[in-house]
mmCIF file of C-alpha atoms and ligand atoms in Angstrom:
data_model
loop_
_atom_site.group_PDB
_atom_site.id
_atom_site.type_symbol
_atom_site.label_atom_id
_atom_site.label_comp_id
_atom_site.label_asym_id
_atom_site.label_seq_id
_atom_site.Cartn_x
_atom_site.Cartn_y
_atom_site.Cartn_z
ATOM 1 C CA MET A 1 26.061 -1.789 4.788
ATOM 2 C CA ILE A 2 24.140 1.205 3.760
ATOM 3 C CA GLN A 3 26.489 2.506 1.042
ATOM 4 C CA GLU A 4 26.504 -1.226 -0.376
ATOM 5 C CA LEU A 5 22.678 -1.267 -0.191
ATOM 6 C CA ARG A 6 22.275 2.187 -1.939
ATOM 7 C CA SER A 7 24.754 1.076 -4.566
ATOM 8 C CA GLN A 8 22.150 -1.609 -5.819
ATOM 9 C CA PHE A 9 19.822 1.287 -6.780
ATOM 10 C CA PRO A 10 21.158 2.814 -9.923
ATOM 11 C CA ILE A 11 18.901 5.933 -9.467
ATOM 12 C CA LEU A 12 20.304 6.763 -6.241
ATOM 13 C CA GLN A 13 23.517 7.663 -7.848
ATOM 14 C CA ARG A 14 21.873 10.563 -10.018
ATOM 15 C CA TYR A 15 21.707 14.331 -9.919
ATOM 16 C CA VAL A 16 18.854 16.599 -10.469
ATOM 17 C CA HIS A 17 18.317 20.248 -11.176
ATOM 18 C CA GLY A 18 21.871 20.639 -12.533
ATOM 19 C CA GLY A 19 24.099 18.949 -9.976
ATOM 20 C CA LYS A 20 22.007 18.412 -6.813
ATOM 21 C CA PRO A 21 22.661 14.849 -5.584
ATOM 22 C CA LEU A 22 19.023 13.399 -5.395
ATOM 23 C CA VAL A 23 17.852 12.760 -1.903
ATOM 24 C CA TYR A 24 14.746 10.745 -2.346
ATOM 25 C CA LEU A 25 12.282 10.912 0.674
ATOM 26 C CA ASP A 26 9.025 10.212 -0.955
ATOM 27 C CA ASN A 27 9.253 6.298 -0.451
ATOM 28 C CA ALA A 28 5.383 6.111 0.495
ATOM 29 C CA ALA A 29 4.286 7.274 -2.802
ATOM 30 C CA THR A 30 6.650 4.964 -4.579
ATOM 31 C CA THR A 31 9.917 3.190 -3.875
ATOM 32 C CA GLN A 32 13.065 3.153 -6.095
ATOM 33 C CA LYS A 33 13.801 -0.534 -7.666
ATOM 34 C CA PRO A 34 16.984 -2.387 -7.179
ATOM 35 C CA GLN A 35 19.008 -3.707 -10.100
ATOM 36 C CA SER A 36 17.866 -7.181 -9.364
ATOM 37 C CA VAL A 37 14.288 -5.925 -9.948
ATOM 38 C CA ILE A 38 15.160 -4.256 -13.063
ATOM 39 C CA ASP A 39 17.284 -7.366 -14.473
ATOM 40 C CA ALA A 40 14.300 -9.699 -13.912
ATOM 41 C CA ILE A 41 12.103 -7.727 -15.857
ATOM 42 C CA SER A 42 14.636 -7.133 -18.678
ATOM 43 C CA ASN A 43 15.759 -10.745 -18.674
ATOM 44 C CA PHE A 44 12.188 -11.836 -18.971
ATOM 45 C CA TYR A 45 12.026 -9.821 -22.249
ATOM 46 C CA THR A 46 15.338 -10.786 -23.241
ATOM 47 C CA THR A 47 14.933 -14.708 -22.872
ATOM 48 C CA SER A 48 11.495 -15.975 -22.062
ATOM 49 C CA ASN A 49 8.794 -13.478 -23.459
ATOM 50 C CA ALA A 50 5.651 -15.051 -24.452
ATOM 51 C CA ASN A 51 1.851 -15.181 -22.801
ATOM 52 C CA ALA A 52 1.418 -16.909 -19.773
ATOM 53 C CA HIS A 53 -1.417 -19.767 -19.487
ATOM 54 C CA ARG A 54 -1.772 -19.786 -23.308
ATOM 55 C CA GLY A 55 0.897 -21.304 -25.722
ATOM 56 C CA GLY A 56 2.102 -24.645 -25.692
ATOM 57 C CA HIS A 57 5.516 -23.816 -26.736
ATOM 58 C CA ALA A 58 8.663 -23.498 -24.744
ATOM 59 C CA LEU A 59 8.950 -19.852 -24.097
ATOM 60 C CA GLY A 60 4.862 -20.274 -23.427
ATOM 61 C CA ALA A 61 5.878 -22.746 -20.509
ATOM 62 C CA GLU A 62 8.836 -20.609 -19.477
ATOM 63 C CA ALA A 63 6.530 -17.402 -19.090
ATOM 64 C CA THR A 64 3.886 -19.487 -17.139
ATOM 65 C CA ALA A 65 6.548 -21.131 -14.712
ATOM 66 C CA LEU A 66 7.968 -17.519 -14.002
ATOM 67 C CA TYR A 67 4.360 -16.011 -13.509
ATOM 68 C CA GLU A 68 3.338 -18.746 -11.289
ATOM 69 C CA GLY A 69 6.635 -18.912 -9.490
ATOM 70 C CA ALA A 70 5.928 -15.140 -8.663
ATOM 71 C CA ARG A 71 2.621 -16.037 -7.152
ATOM 72 C CA SER A 72 4.687 -18.741 -5.105
ATOM 73 C CA THR A 73 7.008 -16.123 -3.503
ATOM 74 C CA VAL A 74 4.120 -13.851 -2.718
ATOM 75 C CA ALA A 75 2.139 -16.392 -1.084
ATOM 76 C CA GLU A 76 5.182 -17.367 0.950
ATOM 77 C CA PHE A 77 6.032 -13.701 1.969
ATOM 78 C CA LEU A 78 2.427 -13.449 3.383
ATOM 79 C CA HIS A 79 2.401 -16.835 4.733
ATOM 80 C CA ALA A 80 -0.792 -17.758 2.533
ATOM 81 C CA GLN A 81 -1.315 -20.471 -0.002
ATOM 82 C CA HIS A 82 -0.691 -20.272 -3.637
ATOM 83 C CA ASP A 83 -4.229 -19.977 -4.857
ATOM 84 C CA SER A 84 -5.144 -17.368 -2.358
ATOM 85 C CA ILE A 85 -2.883 -14.639 -4.286
ATOM 86 C CA VAL A 86 -4.753 -12.734 -7.140
ATOM 87 C CA PHE A 87 -2.553 -10.345 -9.143
ATOM 88 C CA THR A 88 -4.118 -6.981 -9.673
ATOM 89 C CA ARG A 89 -2.964 -3.706 -11.124
ATOM 90 C CA GLY A 90 -2.593 -2.428 -7.424
ATOM 91 C CA ALA A 91 -4.078 -1.692 -4.051
ATOM 92 C CA THR A 92 -6.689 0.332 -5.787
ATOM 93 C CA GLU A 93 -7.685 -2.356 -8.183
ATOM 94 C CA SER A 94 -7.737 -5.090 -5.511
ATOM 95 C CA LEU A 95 -10.096 -2.824 -3.489
ATOM 96 C CA ASN A 96 -12.203 -2.012 -6.249
ATOM 97 C CA LEU A 97 -12.347 -5.801 -7.180
ATOM 98 C CA LEU A 98 -13.343 -6.618 -3.804
ATOM 99 C CA ALA A 99 -16.106 -3.956 -3.488
ATOM 100 C CA VAL A 100 -17.769 -4.812 -6.786
ATOM 101 C CA SER A 101 -17.532 -8.834 -6.361
ATOM 102 C CA ILE A 102 -19.004 -8.194 -2.919
ATOM 103 C CA GLU A 103 -21.754 -6.380 -4.322
ATOM 104 C CA ARG A 104 -22.289 -8.789 -7.266
ATOM 105 C CA THR A 105 -22.262 -11.673 -4.635
ATOM 106 C CA TYR A 106 -24.169 -10.498 -1.749
ATOM 107 C CA GLY A 107 -26.493 -7.994 -3.647
ATOM 108 C CA ALA A 108 -29.668 -7.004 -2.098
ATOM 109 C CA ARG A 109 -28.696 -8.530 1.114
ATOM 110 C CA LEU A 110 -26.263 -5.495 1.622
ATOM 111 C CA ALA A 111 -29.207 -3.228 1.634
ATOM 112 C CA GLY A 112 -29.527 -1.661 5.450
ATOM 113 C CA LYS A 113 -26.172 -3.273 6.369
ATOM 114 C CA SER A 114 -23.193 -1.182 7.206
ATOM 115 C CA ILE A 115 -19.679 -0.898 5.818
ATOM 116 C CA VAL A 116 -16.871 0.110 8.193
ATOM 117 C CA VAL A 117 -13.840 2.009 7.239
ATOM 118 C CA SER A 118 -11.575 4.488 9.207
ATOM 119 C CA GLU A 119 -11.103 8.121 9.005
ATOM 120 C CA MET A 120 -7.514 7.495 8.142
ATOM 121 C CA GLU A 121 -8.331 5.785 4.974
ATOM 122 C CA HIS A 122 -6.546 6.252 1.555
ATOM 123 C CA HIS A 123 -9.100 7.344 -0.872
ATOM 124 C CA ALA A 124 -8.662 3.766 -2.399
ATOM 125 C CA ASN A 125 -10.371 2.234 0.666
ATOM 126 C CA ILE A 126 -13.178 4.982 0.847
ATOM 127 C CA VAL A 127 -14.408 5.689 -2.773
ATOM 128 C CA PRO A 128 -15.342 2.072 -3.991
ATOM 129 C CA TRP A 129 -17.096 1.434 -0.441
ATOM 130 C CA GLN A 130 -18.890 4.607 -0.685
ATOM 131 C CA LEU A 131 -20.168 3.812 -4.453
ATOM 132 C CA LEU A 132 -21.108 0.334 -3.160
ATOM 133 C CA CYS A 133 -23.071 1.873 -0.425
ATOM 134 C CA GLU A 134 -24.862 4.299 -2.915
ATOM 135 C CA ARG A 135 -25.708 1.263 -5.251
ATOM 136 C CA THR A 136 -27.033 -0.898 -2.358
ATOM 137 C CA GLY A 137 -28.266 1.039 0.081
ATOM 138 C CA ALA A 138 -25.608 0.020 2.788
ATOM 139 C CA ASP A 139 -24.572 2.592 5.320
ATOM 140 C CA LEU A 140 -20.804 3.987 5.173
ATOM 141 C CA ARG A 141 -19.696 4.063 8.796
ATOM 142 C CA VAL A 142 -16.097 6.072 9.734
ATOM 143 C CA ILE A 143 -14.091 4.849 12.892
ATOM 144 C CA ARG A 144 -12.887 8.082 14.528
ATOM 145 C CA VAL A 145 -8.848 9.035 14.721
ATOM 146 C CA THR A 146 -7.823 10.591 17.766
ATOM 147 C CA ASP A 147 -6.032 13.911 18.385
ATOM 148 C CA ASP A 148 -2.695 11.915 18.613
ATOM 149 C CA GLY A 149 -3.376 10.219 15.397
ATOM 150 C CA SER A 150 -4.383 6.723 16.527
ATOM 151 C CA LEU A 151 -7.390 4.692 15.663
ATOM 152 C CA ASP A 152 -10.004 5.186 18.344
ATOM 153 C CA MET A 153 -10.297 1.372 19.001
ATOM 154 C CA GLU A 154 -13.120 1.945 21.622
ATOM 155 C CA HIS A 155 -15.181 3.690 18.612
ATOM 156 C CA ALA A 156 -14.293 0.940 16.345
ATOM 157 C CA LEU A 157 -15.250 -1.991 18.406
ATOM 158 C CA GLU A 158 -18.573 0.199 19.108
ATOM 159 C CA HIS A 159 -19.105 0.598 15.424
ATOM 160 C CA ILE A 160 -18.575 -2.969 14.249
ATOM 161 C CA ASP A 161 -21.991 -4.477 15.278
ATOM 162 C CA GLU A 162 -24.234 -7.028 14.022
ATOM 163 C CA SER A 163 -25.173 -4.753 11.061
ATOM 164 C CA CYS A 164 -21.951 -4.665 9.624
ATOM 165 C CA ALA A 165 -21.274 -6.738 6.464
ATOM 166 C CA VAL A 166 -17.710 -5.443 5.547
ATOM 167 C CA VAL A 167 -14.958 -3.673 7.724
ATOM 168 C CA SER A 168 -12.085 -2.319 5.622
ATOM 169 C CA ILE A 169 -9.233 -0.793 7.585
ATOM 170 C CA VAL A 170 -5.610 0.399 6.851
ATOM 171 C CA HIS A 171 -2.902 -1.495 8.639
ATOM 172 C CA MET A 172 -0.228 1.540 8.201
ATOM 173 C CA SER A 173 -1.515 5.069 7.469
ATOM 174 C CA ASN A 174 0.293 6.750 4.298
ATOM 175 C CA VAL A 175 -0.005 10.045 6.034
ATOM 176 C CA LEU A 176 0.563 9.673 9.935
ATOM 177 C CA GLY A 177 2.628 6.299 10.030
ATOM 178 C CA THR A 178 -0.082 4.849 12.545
ATOM 179 C CA ILE A 179 -0.135 1.031 12.783
ATOM 180 C CA ASN A 180 -3.492 -0.211 13.479
ATOM 181 C CA ASP A 181 -4.350 -3.256 15.688
ATOM 182 C CA VAL A 182 -5.874 -4.964 12.719
ATOM 183 C CA GLN A 183 -5.968 -8.128 14.418
ATOM 184 C CA THR A 184 -8.205 -7.132 16.991
ATOM 185 C CA VAL A 185 -10.367 -5.376 14.388
ATOM 186 C CA CYS A 186 -10.532 -8.508 12.095
ATOM 187 C CA ALA A 187 -11.556 -10.589 15.129
ATOM 188 C CA ARG A 188 -14.508 -8.386 16.080
ATOM 189 C CA ALA A 189 -15.698 -8.417 12.340
ATOM 190 C CA LYS A 190 -15.252 -12.093 12.044
ATOM 191 C CA GLU A 191 -17.117 -12.572 15.400
ATOM 192 C CA LEU A 192 -20.022 -10.625 13.990
ATOM 193 C CA GLY A 193 -19.755 -12.548 10.741
ATOM 194 C CA ALA A 194 -18.777 -9.388 8.633
ATOM 195 C CA ILE A 195 -15.859 -9.452 6.136
ATOM 196 C CA ALA A 196 -12.698 -8.251 7.059
ATOM 197 C CA ILE A 197 -10.188 -6.354 4.678
ATOM 198 C CA VAL A 198 -6.889 -5.006 5.299
ATOM 199 C CA ASP A 199 -5.044 -2.368 3.168
ATOM 200 C CA GLY A 200 -1.451 -3.120 3.471
ATOM 201 C CA SER A 201 -0.088 -0.983 1.159
ATOM 202 C CA GLN A 202 2.538 0.922 3.374
ATOM 203 C CA TYR A 203 2.766 -1.771 6.148
ATOM 204 C CA VAL A 204 3.955 -4.525 4.094
ATOM 205 C CA VAL A 205 6.978 -2.543 2.968
ATOM 206 C CA HIS A 206 8.436 -2.357 6.536
ATOM 207 C CA HIS A 207 7.079 -5.497 8.245
ATOM 208 C CA ASP A 208 6.531 -9.131 7.849
ATOM 209 C CA VAL A 209 2.999 -10.000 7.332
ATOM 210 C CA ASN A 210 1.236 -13.127 8.211
ATOM 211 C CA VAL A 211 -2.535 -12.979 6.849
ATOM 212 C CA ALA A 212 -3.639 -16.061 8.891
ATOM 213 C CA GLU A 213 -2.339 -14.362 12.032
ATOM 214 C CA ILE A 214 -4.070 -11.266 11.037
ATOM 215 C CA GLY A 215 -7.192 -13.136 10.564
ATOM 216 C CA CYS A 216 -8.356 -10.932 7.665
ATOM 217 C CA ASP A 217 -10.677 -12.287 4.653
ATOM 218 C CA ALA A 218 -8.453 -10.283 2.223
ATOM 219 C CA TYR A 219 -5.036 -8.205 2.363
ATOM 220 C CA VAL A 220 -4.196 -5.880 -0.432
ATOM 221 C CA PHE A 221 -0.970 -4.046 -1.532
ATOM 222 C CA SER A 222 0.572 -2.514 -4.612
ATOM 223 C CA GLY A 223 4.165 -3.646 -5.789
ATOM 224 C CA HIS A 224 5.556 -0.493 -6.807
ATOM 225 C CA LYS A 225 6.069 0.725 -2.990
ATOM 226 C CA LEU A 226 7.454 -2.500 -2.530
ATOM 227 C CA TYR A 227 10.605 -1.909 -4.548
ATOM 228 C CA ALA A 228 8.980 -3.761 -7.341
ATOM 229 C CA PRO A 229 7.547 -2.066 -10.765
ATOM 230 C CA PHE A 230 4.255 -0.157 -11.654
ATOM 231 C CA GLY A 231 1.209 -2.162 -12.748
ATOM 232 C CA ILE A 232 1.272 -4.893 -10.263
ATOM 233 C CA GLY A 233 -0.521 -5.682 -6.897
ATOM 234 C CA VAL A 234 -1.890 -8.385 -4.797
ATOM 235 C CA LEU A 235 -5.109 -9.305 -3.265
ATOM 236 C CA CYS A 236 -4.366 -12.159 -0.931
ATOM 237 C CA GLY A 237 -7.833 -13.563 0.000
ATOM 238 C CA ARG A 238 -8.773 -16.471 2.330
ATOM 239 C CA TYR A 239 -9.379 -19.015 -0.377
ATOM 240 C CA GLU A 240 -12.960 -19.973 0.876
ATOM 241 C CA PHE A 241 -13.705 -16.220 0.867
ATOM 242 C CA LEU A 242 -12.678 -15.823 -2.862
ATOM 243 C CA ALA A 243 -14.400 -19.073 -3.952
ATOM 244 C CA GLU A 244 -17.679 -17.698 -2.957
ATOM 245 C CA LEU A 245 -17.285 -14.363 -5.030
ATOM 246 C CA GLU A 246 -18.425 -13.446 -8.253
ATOM 247 C CA PRO A 247 -16.005 -12.230 -10.395
ATOM 248 C CA TYR A 248 -15.178 -8.397 -11.459
ATOM 249 C CA GLN A 249 -13.978 -8.462 -14.839
ATOM 250 C CA THR A 250 -14.865 -11.291 -17.181
ATOM 251 C CA GLY A 251 -13.261 -12.435 -20.523
ATOM 252 C CA GLY A 252 -10.523 -14.692 -21.434
ATOM 253 C CA ALA A 253 -8.491 -16.826 -18.817
ATOM 254 C CA MET A 254 -11.130 -16.591 -16.168
ATOM 255 C CA ILE A 255 -13.677 -18.873 -17.606
ATOM 256 C CA ASP A 256 -14.123 -22.627 -17.356
ATOM 257 C CA ARG A 257 -16.372 -23.011 -20.326
ATOM 258 C CA VAL A 258 -18.074 -20.555 -22.597
ATOM 259 C CA SER A 259 -21.057 -21.008 -24.922
ATOM 260 C CA PHE A 260 -23.588 -18.735 -25.978
ATOM 261 C CA GLU A 261 -26.272 -20.328 -23.602
ATOM 262 C CA LYS A 262 -24.088 -20.026 -20.478
ATOM 263 C CA THR A 263 -20.449 -19.558 -19.081
ATOM 264 C CA THR A 264 -19.073 -20.748 -16.032
ATOM 265 C CA TYR A 265 -15.932 -19.339 -14.366
ATOM 266 C CA GLY A 266 -12.696 -20.969 -13.302
ATOM 267 C CA GLU A 267 -11.816 -21.131 -9.498
ATOM 268 C CA PRO A 268 -9.646 -18.602 -7.501
ATOM 269 C CA PRO A 269 -7.197 -17.199 -8.432
ATOM 270 C CA VAL A 270 -7.718 -17.072 -12.339
ATOM 271 C CA ARG A 271 -11.519 -16.383 -11.888
ATOM 272 C CA PHE A 272 -10.287 -12.863 -10.945
ATOM 273 C CA GLU A 273 -7.655 -12.594 -13.607
ATOM 274 C CA ALA A 274 -9.605 -11.847 -16.940
ATOM 275 C CA GLY A 275 -7.522 -10.793 -20.064
ATOM 276 C CA THR A 276 -3.595 -11.318 -20.302
ATOM 277 C CA PRO A 277 -2.172 -10.341 -17.059
ATOM 278 C CA ASN A 278 0.916 -7.904 -16.152
ATOM 279 C CA ILE A 279 3.397 -10.870 -16.426
ATOM 280 C CA GLU A 280 6.651 -8.897 -16.277
ATOM 281 C CA GLY A 281 5.359 -7.393 -13.402
ATOM 282 C CA ALA A 282 4.674 -10.079 -11.445
ATOM 283 C CA ILE A 283 7.850 -11.508 -12.241
ATOM 284 C CA GLY A 284 9.389 -8.015 -11.077
ATOM 285 C CA LEU A 285 7.379 -8.419 -7.616
ATOM 286 C CA GLY A 286 8.795 -11.722 -7.290
ATOM 287 C CA ALA A 287 12.394 -10.169 -7.789
ATOM 288 C CA ALA A 288 11.517 -7.517 -5.385
ATOM 289 C CA ILE A 289 10.355 -9.761 -2.526
ATOM 290 C CA LYS A 290 13.460 -12.123 -3.157
ATOM 291 C CA TRP A 291 15.587 -9.215 -2.682
ATOM 292 C CA LEU A 292 13.903 -7.980 0.562
ATOM 293 C CA SER A 293 13.932 -11.465 2.089
ATOM 294 C CA GLY A 294 17.760 -11.286 1.612
ATOM 295 C CA LEU A 295 17.759 -8.285 3.855
ATOM 296 C CA ASP A 296 18.026 -8.307 7.765
ATOM 297 C CA ARG A 297 14.536 -6.711 8.008
ATOM 298 C CA ASP A 298 14.898 -6.225 11.850
ATOM 299 C CA ALA A 299 17.835 -4.257 11.221
ATOM 300 C CA ILE A 300 16.192 -1.980 8.502
ATOM 301 C CA ARG A 301 13.168 -1.278 10.741
ATOM 302 C CA THR A 302 15.730 -0.022 13.555
ATOM 303 C CA LYS A 303 17.651 2.007 11.105
ATOM 304 C CA GLU A 304 14.498 3.546 9.670
ATOM 305 C CA HIS A 305 13.047 4.331 13.406
ATOM 306 C CA SER A 306 16.230 5.795 14.256
ATOM 307 C CA LEU A 307 16.368 8.031 10.931
ATOM 308 C CA ALA A 308 12.738 8.872 11.668
ATOM 309 C CA LYS A 309 13.773 9.987 15.403
ATOM 310 C CA ASN A 310 16.436 12.274 14.103
ATOM 311 C CA LEU A 311 13.987 13.714 11.501
ATOM 312 C CA VAL A 312 11.404 14.514 14.185
ATOM 313 C CA GLU A 313 14.099 15.912 16.636
ATOM 314 C CA GLY A 314 15.569 17.971 13.850
ATOM 315 C CA LEU A 315 11.991 19.267 12.963
ATOM 316 C CA GLU A 316 11.024 20.075 16.585
ATOM 317 C CA SER A 317 13.829 22.765 16.949
ATOM 318 C CA ASP A 318 11.233 25.054 14.905
ATOM 319 C CA SER A 319 8.572 25.890 16.884
ATOM 320 C CA ARG A 320 6.255 26.546 14.060
ATOM 321 C CA VAL A 321 6.324 22.884 12.897
ATOM 322 C CA ARG A 322 3.546 20.630 13.853
ATOM 323 C CA ILE A 323 4.003 16.950 13.095
ATOM 324 C CA LEU A 324 0.455 15.031 12.588
ATOM 325 C CA GLY A 325 0.242 12.119 14.592
ATOM 326 C CA LYS A 326 3.880 12.612 15.951
ATOM 327 C CA ARG A 327 4.122 9.436 18.069
ATOM 328 C CA HIS A 328 3.386 7.258 15.181
ATOM 329 C CA ALA A 329 6.065 9.208 12.913
ATOM 330 C CA LEU A 330 8.609 7.062 14.068
ATOM 331 C CA ASN A 331 7.328 4.397 11.749
ATOM 332 C CA GLY A 332 8.943 6.278 9.034
ATOM 333 C CA ILE A 333 6.379 8.384 7.513
ATOM 334 C CA VAL A 334 6.756 12.249 8.971
ATOM 335 C CA SER A 335 3.709 14.672 7.930
ATOM 336 C CA LEU A 336 3.980 18.063 9.158
ATOM 337 C CA VAL A 337 2.957 21.569 8.498
ATOM 338 C CA VAL A 338 4.370 24.882 9.270
ATOM 339 C CA ASP A 339 2.333 27.572 10.737
ATOM 340 C CA GLY A 340 2.279 30.378 8.219
ATOM 341 C CA ILE A 341 3.950 28.587 5.179
ATOM 342 C CA HIS A 342 2.081 26.524 2.638
ATOM 343 C CA ALA A 343 3.419 22.984 2.367
ATOM 344 C CA HIS A 344 3.429 23.216 -1.524
ATOM 345 C CA ASP A 345 5.720 26.447 -1.469
ATOM 346 C CA LEU A 346 8.071 24.315 0.876
ATOM 347 C CA GLY A 347 8.066 21.345 -1.420
ATOM 348 C CA VAL A 348 8.992 23.261 -4.471
ATOM 349 C CA LEU A 349 12.114 25.102 -2.803
ATOM 350 C CA MET A 350 13.222 21.881 -1.251
ATOM 351 C CA ASP A 351 13.005 20.290 -4.429
ATOM 352 C CA GLU A 352 15.220 22.899 -5.953
ATOM 353 C CA GLN A 353 17.910 21.770 -3.484
ATOM 354 C CA GLY A 354 17.535 18.153 -4.736
ATOM 355 C CA VAL A 355 15.120 16.862 -1.900
ATOM 356 C CA ALA A 356 12.092 14.822 -3.076
ATOM 357 C CA VAL A 357 9.118 15.072 -0.403
ATOM 358 C CA ARG A 358 5.331 15.005 -1.329
ATOM 359 C CA THR A 359 3.098 17.542 -0.189
ATOM 360 C CA GLY A 360 -0.610 17.710 -0.695
ATOM 361 C CA HIS A 361 -3.554 15.778 0.700
ATOM 362 C CA HIS A 362 -1.905 12.210 0.278
ATOM 363 C CA CYS A 363 -5.296 10.923 -1.263
ATOM 364 C CA ALA A 364 -6.645 11.131 2.253
ATOM 365 C CA MET A 365 -9.106 14.400 2.176
ATOM 366 C CA PRO A 366 -11.113 13.281 5.095
ATOM 367 C CA LEU A 367 -7.856 12.988 7.362
ATOM 368 C CA MET A 368 -6.716 16.376 6.415
ATOM 369 C CA GLN A 369 -10.409 17.581 7.539
ATOM 370 C CA ARG A 370 -10.140 15.927 10.558
ATOM 371 C CA PHE A 371 -6.441 17.687 11.401
ATOM 372 C CA GLY A 372 -7.876 20.833 10.115
ATOM 373 C CA VAL A 373 -5.407 21.360 7.249
ATOM 374 C CA GLY A 374 -5.510 21.546 3.531
ATOM 375 C CA SER A 375 -2.237 19.765 2.965
ATOM 376 C CA THR A 376 1.036 18.661 4.647
ATOM 377 C CA LEU A 377 4.422 18.049 3.338
ATOM 378 C CA ARG A 378 5.460 14.333 4.172
ATOM 379 C CA ALA A 379 8.685 12.740 4.286
ATOM 380 C CA SER A 380 8.985 9.172 4.122
ATOM 381 C CA LEU A 381 11.673 6.382 4.585
ATOM 382 C CA ALA A 382 12.555 3.121 2.806
ATOM 383 C CA ALA A 383 15.448 0.635 3.244
ATOM 384 C CA TYR A 384 17.976 2.587 1.529
ATOM 385 C CA SER A 385 17.398 6.006 3.431
ATOM 386 C CA SER A 386 20.395 7.483 5.055
ATOM 387 C CA ARG A 387 21.605 9.623 7.700
ATOM 388 C CA GLU A 388 22.845 11.810 4.845
ATOM 389 C CA ASP A 389 19.360 12.049 3.603
ATOM 390 C CA VAL A 390 18.216 13.277 6.845
ATOM 391 C CA ASP A 391 20.719 15.948 7.231
ATOM 392 C CA ALA A 392 20.052 17.208 3.701
ATOM 393 C CA PHE A 393 16.154 17.079 4.269
ATOM 394 C CA LEU A 394 16.856 19.256 7.599
ATOM 395 C CA HIS A 395 19.264 21.485 6.065
ATOM 396 C CA ALA A 396 16.951 22.224 2.959
ATOM 397 C CA PHE A 397 13.790 22.530 5.143
ATOM 398 C CA SER A 398 15.158 25.106 7.354
ATOM 399 C CA LYS A 399 16.781 27.017 4.308
ATOM 400 C CA SER A 400 13.306 27.118 2.732
ATOM 401 C CA CYS A 401 11.327 28.133 5.973
ATOM 402 C CA ARG A 402 13.945 31.119 6.158
ATOM 403 C CA MET A 403 13.108 31.992 2.526
ATOM 404 C CA LEU A 404 9.545 31.719 2.945
ATOM 405 C CA GLY A 405 9.443 34.054 5.957
HETATM 406 N N1 PMP B 1 -3.579 2.388 0.375
HETATM 407 C C1 PMP B 1 -2.510 3.051 0.750
HETATM 408 C C2 PMP B 1 -2.462 3.024 2.426
HETATM 409 C C3 PMP B 1 -1.764 3.616 0.180
HETATM 410 O O1 PMP B 1 -0.740 4.346 0.809
HETATM 411 C C4 PMP B 1 -1.893 3.734 -1.491
HETATM 412 C C5 PMP B 1 -1.068 4.648 -2.110
HETATM 413 N N2 PMP B 1 -0.435 5.837 -1.698
HETATM 414 C C6 PMP B 1 -2.977 3.191 -1.719
HETATM 415 C C7 PMP B 1 -3.904 2.550 -1.042
HETATM 416 C C8 PMP B 1 -3.267 3.216 -3.173
HETATM 417 O O2 PMP B 1 -2.204 2.492 -4.210
HETATM 418 P P1 PMP B 1 -2.203 2.570 -5.458
HETATM 419 O O3 PMP B 1 -2.328 4.019 -6.222
HETATM 420 O O4 PMP B 1 -1.016 1.887 -5.744
HETATM 421 O O5 PMP B 1 -3.082 1.603 -5.892
#
């Protein structure tokens, strides 16, 4: 089964560094794309290329149908309604859109209020809120992470109080693999009248999502981590929440009427999609979701879990290795440091052996600070990861460690 699945990814057949088979374990940064996604993009340009929502001609109608069809596919995937899906450039743009639109909508009422995030957020879910706080006089509050890499739920429930205007929490950490109980966090936020936002960038790759069950006002992710192209992402908002929000960018496509005296805006989702959208990206994302939906996701999750266990057990044979948030690593993201060896040096040597991993702060500097490290080496799994990938990783890892002393 795994060989058949891998054969759908042309890039996995290639070699790097003069003949080393590619071992790709940087999936939390971006996943590779199956042939069906590559074909969907190529077919669009070959047969239907035109601007969506513009031309009255045949190609324009086809492009519009494909673009809106992709929106329906995303909506079904998240158990949301069609008009709740806003296409963006990625999770980063979705979060910036939310911060700016919330500020424009609620403005001065945010002064003295609090915005709650956690210590394990990606910078994309910190900086837009930090800037909003600087501009409005709101206060940024941070939920602690425990020593074992979990969200401190007691602290979370204490922190989310009457002063809270927005809670924005990651569903699955891109560093630790921790899966947060976002349902409880969102319920608490909603009980107090706050806006509840979830960053699902990593979670959505491995798990089914039902936004109504989560109870959030908005759920965001990027396409490129979900086997889809770059430059496309999703903001799935509760429709009534979106309908209240002021726009983010303005211009063509997002308006109702324009005159020099006054402009009125369209309804969501078009209100948040100014200008020509990334049509090929949306089509590619739709194809990726269809591809993913054709797989047995439970079986893939079980396999990823078992591979992560092999990784952790293999790493533990070296007493110098410390895995951050080890109990969460089984979710498919393993971050580690090695006593006396810099993660970057390890990453370079492993790359020379064909093993692609990520080293650095993973856009989560506050979390690095929390664990007292500057950077980690991260291996992250995807549906096509194999036992051979794990064995190659462990072999290259111990060889590199030996070389570095
Ligand atoms: N949030 C999380 C949890 C992520 O892992 C990432 C990507 N590393 C982002 C947000 C930002 O995604 P993008 O750069 O695709 O906008």
